[in-house]
mmCIF file of C-alpha atoms in Angstrom:
data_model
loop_
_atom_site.group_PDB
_atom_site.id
_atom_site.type_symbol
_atom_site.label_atom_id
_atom_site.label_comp_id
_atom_site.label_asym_id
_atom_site.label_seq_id
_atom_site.Cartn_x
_atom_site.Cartn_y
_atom_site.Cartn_z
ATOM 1 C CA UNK A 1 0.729 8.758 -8.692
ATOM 2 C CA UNK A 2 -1.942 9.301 -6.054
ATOM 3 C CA UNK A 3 -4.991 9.296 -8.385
ATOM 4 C CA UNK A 4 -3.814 6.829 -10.647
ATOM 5 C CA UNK A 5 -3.308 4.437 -7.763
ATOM 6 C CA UNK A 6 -6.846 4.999 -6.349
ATOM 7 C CA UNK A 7 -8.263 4.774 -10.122
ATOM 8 C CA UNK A 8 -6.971 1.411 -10.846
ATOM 9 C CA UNK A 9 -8.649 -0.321 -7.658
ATOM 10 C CA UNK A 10 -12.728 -0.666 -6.934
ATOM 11 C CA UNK A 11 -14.183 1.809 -4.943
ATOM 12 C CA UNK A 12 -14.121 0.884 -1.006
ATOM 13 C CA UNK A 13 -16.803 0.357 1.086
ATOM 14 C CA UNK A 14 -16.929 2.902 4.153
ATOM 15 C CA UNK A 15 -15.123 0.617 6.743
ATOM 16 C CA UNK A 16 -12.813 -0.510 4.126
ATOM 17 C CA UNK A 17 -8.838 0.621 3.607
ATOM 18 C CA UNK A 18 -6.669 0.264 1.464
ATOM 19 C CA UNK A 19 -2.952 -0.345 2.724
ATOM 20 C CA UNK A 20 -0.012 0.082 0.277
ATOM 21 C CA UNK A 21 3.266 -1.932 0.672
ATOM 22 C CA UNK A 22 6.238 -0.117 -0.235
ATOM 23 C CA UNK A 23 9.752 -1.510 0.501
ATOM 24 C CA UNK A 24 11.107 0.622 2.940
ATOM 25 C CA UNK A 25 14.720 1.342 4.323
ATOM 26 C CA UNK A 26 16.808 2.665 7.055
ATOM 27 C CA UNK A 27 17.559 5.639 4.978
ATOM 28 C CA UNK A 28 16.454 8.740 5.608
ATOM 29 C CA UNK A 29 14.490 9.088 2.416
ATOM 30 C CA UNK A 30 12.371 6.320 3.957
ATOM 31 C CA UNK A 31 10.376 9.684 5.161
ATOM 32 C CA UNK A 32 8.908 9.982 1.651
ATOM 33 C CA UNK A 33 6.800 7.056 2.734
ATOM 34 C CA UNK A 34 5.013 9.307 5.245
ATOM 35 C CA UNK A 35 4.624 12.170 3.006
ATOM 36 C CA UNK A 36 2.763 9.764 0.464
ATOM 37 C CA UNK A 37 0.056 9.084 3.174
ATOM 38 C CA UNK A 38 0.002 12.419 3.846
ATOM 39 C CA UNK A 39 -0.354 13.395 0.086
ATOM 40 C CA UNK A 40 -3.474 10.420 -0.338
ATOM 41 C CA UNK A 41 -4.767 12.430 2.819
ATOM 42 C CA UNK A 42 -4.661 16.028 1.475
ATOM 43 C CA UNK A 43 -6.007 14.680 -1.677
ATOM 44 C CA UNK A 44 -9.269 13.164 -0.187
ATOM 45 C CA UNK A 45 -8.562 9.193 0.439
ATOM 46 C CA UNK A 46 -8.784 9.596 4.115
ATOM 47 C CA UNK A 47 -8.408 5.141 4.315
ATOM 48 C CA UNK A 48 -5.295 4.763 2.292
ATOM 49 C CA UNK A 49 -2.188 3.891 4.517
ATOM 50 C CA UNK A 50 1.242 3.211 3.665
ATOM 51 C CA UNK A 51 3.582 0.605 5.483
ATOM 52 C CA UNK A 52 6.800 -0.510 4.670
ATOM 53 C CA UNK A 53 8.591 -4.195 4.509
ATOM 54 C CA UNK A 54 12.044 -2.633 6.122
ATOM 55 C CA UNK A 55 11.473 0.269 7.398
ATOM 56 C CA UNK A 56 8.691 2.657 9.305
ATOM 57 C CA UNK A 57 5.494 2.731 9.520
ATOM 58 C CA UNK A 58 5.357 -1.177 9.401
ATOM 59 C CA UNK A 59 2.034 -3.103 9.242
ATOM 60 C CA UNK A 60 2.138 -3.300 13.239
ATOM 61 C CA UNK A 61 1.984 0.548 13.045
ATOM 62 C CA UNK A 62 -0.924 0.599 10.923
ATOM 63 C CA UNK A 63 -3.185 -2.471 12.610
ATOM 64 C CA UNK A 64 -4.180 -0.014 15.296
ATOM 65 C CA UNK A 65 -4.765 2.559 13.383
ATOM 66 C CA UNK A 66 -6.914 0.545 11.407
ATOM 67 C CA UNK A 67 -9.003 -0.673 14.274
ATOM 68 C CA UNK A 68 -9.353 2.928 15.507
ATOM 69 C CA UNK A 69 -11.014 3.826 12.232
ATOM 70 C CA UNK A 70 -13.725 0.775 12.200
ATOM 71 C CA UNK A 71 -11.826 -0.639 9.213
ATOM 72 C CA UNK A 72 -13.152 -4.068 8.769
ATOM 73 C CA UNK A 73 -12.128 -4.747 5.236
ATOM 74 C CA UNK A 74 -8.471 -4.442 3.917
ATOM 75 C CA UNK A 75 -7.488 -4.075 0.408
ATOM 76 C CA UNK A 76 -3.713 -4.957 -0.212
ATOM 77 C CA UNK A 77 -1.481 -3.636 -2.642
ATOM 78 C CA UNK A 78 2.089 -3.249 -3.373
ATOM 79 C CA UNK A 79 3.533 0.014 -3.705
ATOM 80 C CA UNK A 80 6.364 -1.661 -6.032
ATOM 81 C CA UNK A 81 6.835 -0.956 -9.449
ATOM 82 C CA UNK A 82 6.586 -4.906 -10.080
ATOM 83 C CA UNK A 83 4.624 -7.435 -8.111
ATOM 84 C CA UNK A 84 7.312 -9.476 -7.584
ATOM 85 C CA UNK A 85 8.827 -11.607 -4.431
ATOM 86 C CA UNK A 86 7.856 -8.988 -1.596
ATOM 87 C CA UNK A 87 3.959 -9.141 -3.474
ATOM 88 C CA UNK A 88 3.557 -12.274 -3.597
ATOM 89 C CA UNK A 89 4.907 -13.649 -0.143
ATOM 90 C CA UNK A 90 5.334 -10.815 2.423
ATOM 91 C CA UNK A 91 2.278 -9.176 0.952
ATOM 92 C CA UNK A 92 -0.218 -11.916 -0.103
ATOM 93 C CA UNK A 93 1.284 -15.373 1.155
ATOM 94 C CA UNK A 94 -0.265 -18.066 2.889
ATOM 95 C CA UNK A 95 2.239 -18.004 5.969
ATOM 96 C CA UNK A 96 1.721 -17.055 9.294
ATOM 97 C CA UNK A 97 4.196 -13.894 8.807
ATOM 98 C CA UNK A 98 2.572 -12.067 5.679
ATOM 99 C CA UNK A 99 0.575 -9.192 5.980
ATOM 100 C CA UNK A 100 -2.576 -10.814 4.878
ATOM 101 C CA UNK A 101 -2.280 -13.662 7.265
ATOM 102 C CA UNK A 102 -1.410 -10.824 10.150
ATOM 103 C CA UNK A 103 -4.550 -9.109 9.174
ATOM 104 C CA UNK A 104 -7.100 -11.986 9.008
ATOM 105 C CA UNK A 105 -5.468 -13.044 12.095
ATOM 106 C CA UNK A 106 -6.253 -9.636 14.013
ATOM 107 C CA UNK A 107 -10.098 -10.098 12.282
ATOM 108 C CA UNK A 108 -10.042 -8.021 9.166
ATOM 109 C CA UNK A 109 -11.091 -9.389 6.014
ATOM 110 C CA UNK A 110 -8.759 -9.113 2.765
ATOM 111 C CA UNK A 111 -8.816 -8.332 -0.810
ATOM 112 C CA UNK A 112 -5.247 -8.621 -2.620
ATOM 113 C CA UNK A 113 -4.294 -6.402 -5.404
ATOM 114 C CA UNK A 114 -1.304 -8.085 -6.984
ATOM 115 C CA UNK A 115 -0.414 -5.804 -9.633
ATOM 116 C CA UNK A 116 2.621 -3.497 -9.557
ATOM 117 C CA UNK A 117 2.919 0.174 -10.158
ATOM 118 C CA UNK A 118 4.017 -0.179 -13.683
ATOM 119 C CA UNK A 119 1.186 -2.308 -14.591
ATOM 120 C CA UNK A 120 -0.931 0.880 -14.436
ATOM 121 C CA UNK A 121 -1.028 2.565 -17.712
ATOM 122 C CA UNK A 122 -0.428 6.055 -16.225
ATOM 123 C CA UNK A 123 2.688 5.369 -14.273
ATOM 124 C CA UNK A 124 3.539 3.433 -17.411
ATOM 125 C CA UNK A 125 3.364 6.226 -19.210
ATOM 126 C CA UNK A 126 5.574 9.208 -16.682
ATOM 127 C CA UNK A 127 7.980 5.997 -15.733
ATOM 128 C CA UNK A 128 8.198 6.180 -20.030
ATOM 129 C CA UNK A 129 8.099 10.015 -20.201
ATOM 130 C CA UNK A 130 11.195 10.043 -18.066
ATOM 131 C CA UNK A 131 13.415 7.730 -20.289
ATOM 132 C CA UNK A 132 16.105 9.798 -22.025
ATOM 133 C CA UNK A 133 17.299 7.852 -25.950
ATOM 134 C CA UNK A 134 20.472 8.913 -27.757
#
């Protein structure tokens, strides 16, 4: 999932990240959110972070990180299997309360990626390679 994230999207500039939405809960598998970040990490895309809609880390955990790193340019993408409400208005909306409003706001540029995970041919093809016919 990692590398066919980061081989969909145009290569980043040095002070540019790329922050993933995912959806988030109060569950305790929320934690797989963290591992992700970790796994982008351990697999060499040191400015990749992951925030969540409803759960942690949130974009206010991330903005200082971001700023401790020199990022000046944000790319935004959901980490949703389709780019649907939470894409297009939490992520990506004009109002004051969307993540690319709260960025530009705190002086980062941004770049939206409004495509869902299943738009990318090779989660396509394992989200197909787990379907079970009868």
């Amino acid at each position: 999932c990692v590398h066919a994230v980061m081989d969909s999207i145009p290569p980043r500039a040095p002070d540019e990240a790329l922050v993933l939405m995912g959806h988030g809960t109060v569950h305790f598998a929320n934690a797989a959110y963290c591992q992700l970040e970790h796994i982008f990490r351990t697999e060499g895309y040191s400015q990749v972070y992951v925030g969540t809609v409803d759960g942690y880390p949130t974009l206010d955990t991330i903005v200082p990180w971001l700023q401790a790193e020199g990022i000046r340019h944000v790319m935004l993408m959901p980490f949703m299997i389709v780019a649907g409400d939470h894409a297009r208005n939490d992520l990506s909306g004009s109002d004051e309360h969307s993540w690319k409003s709260r960025l530009e706001a705190s002086g980062f540029s941004t770049h939206t990626i409004c495509r869902g995970l299943g738009e990318l041919p090779a989660i396509a093809r394992q989200l197909a390679s787990h379907l079970v016919t009868s």
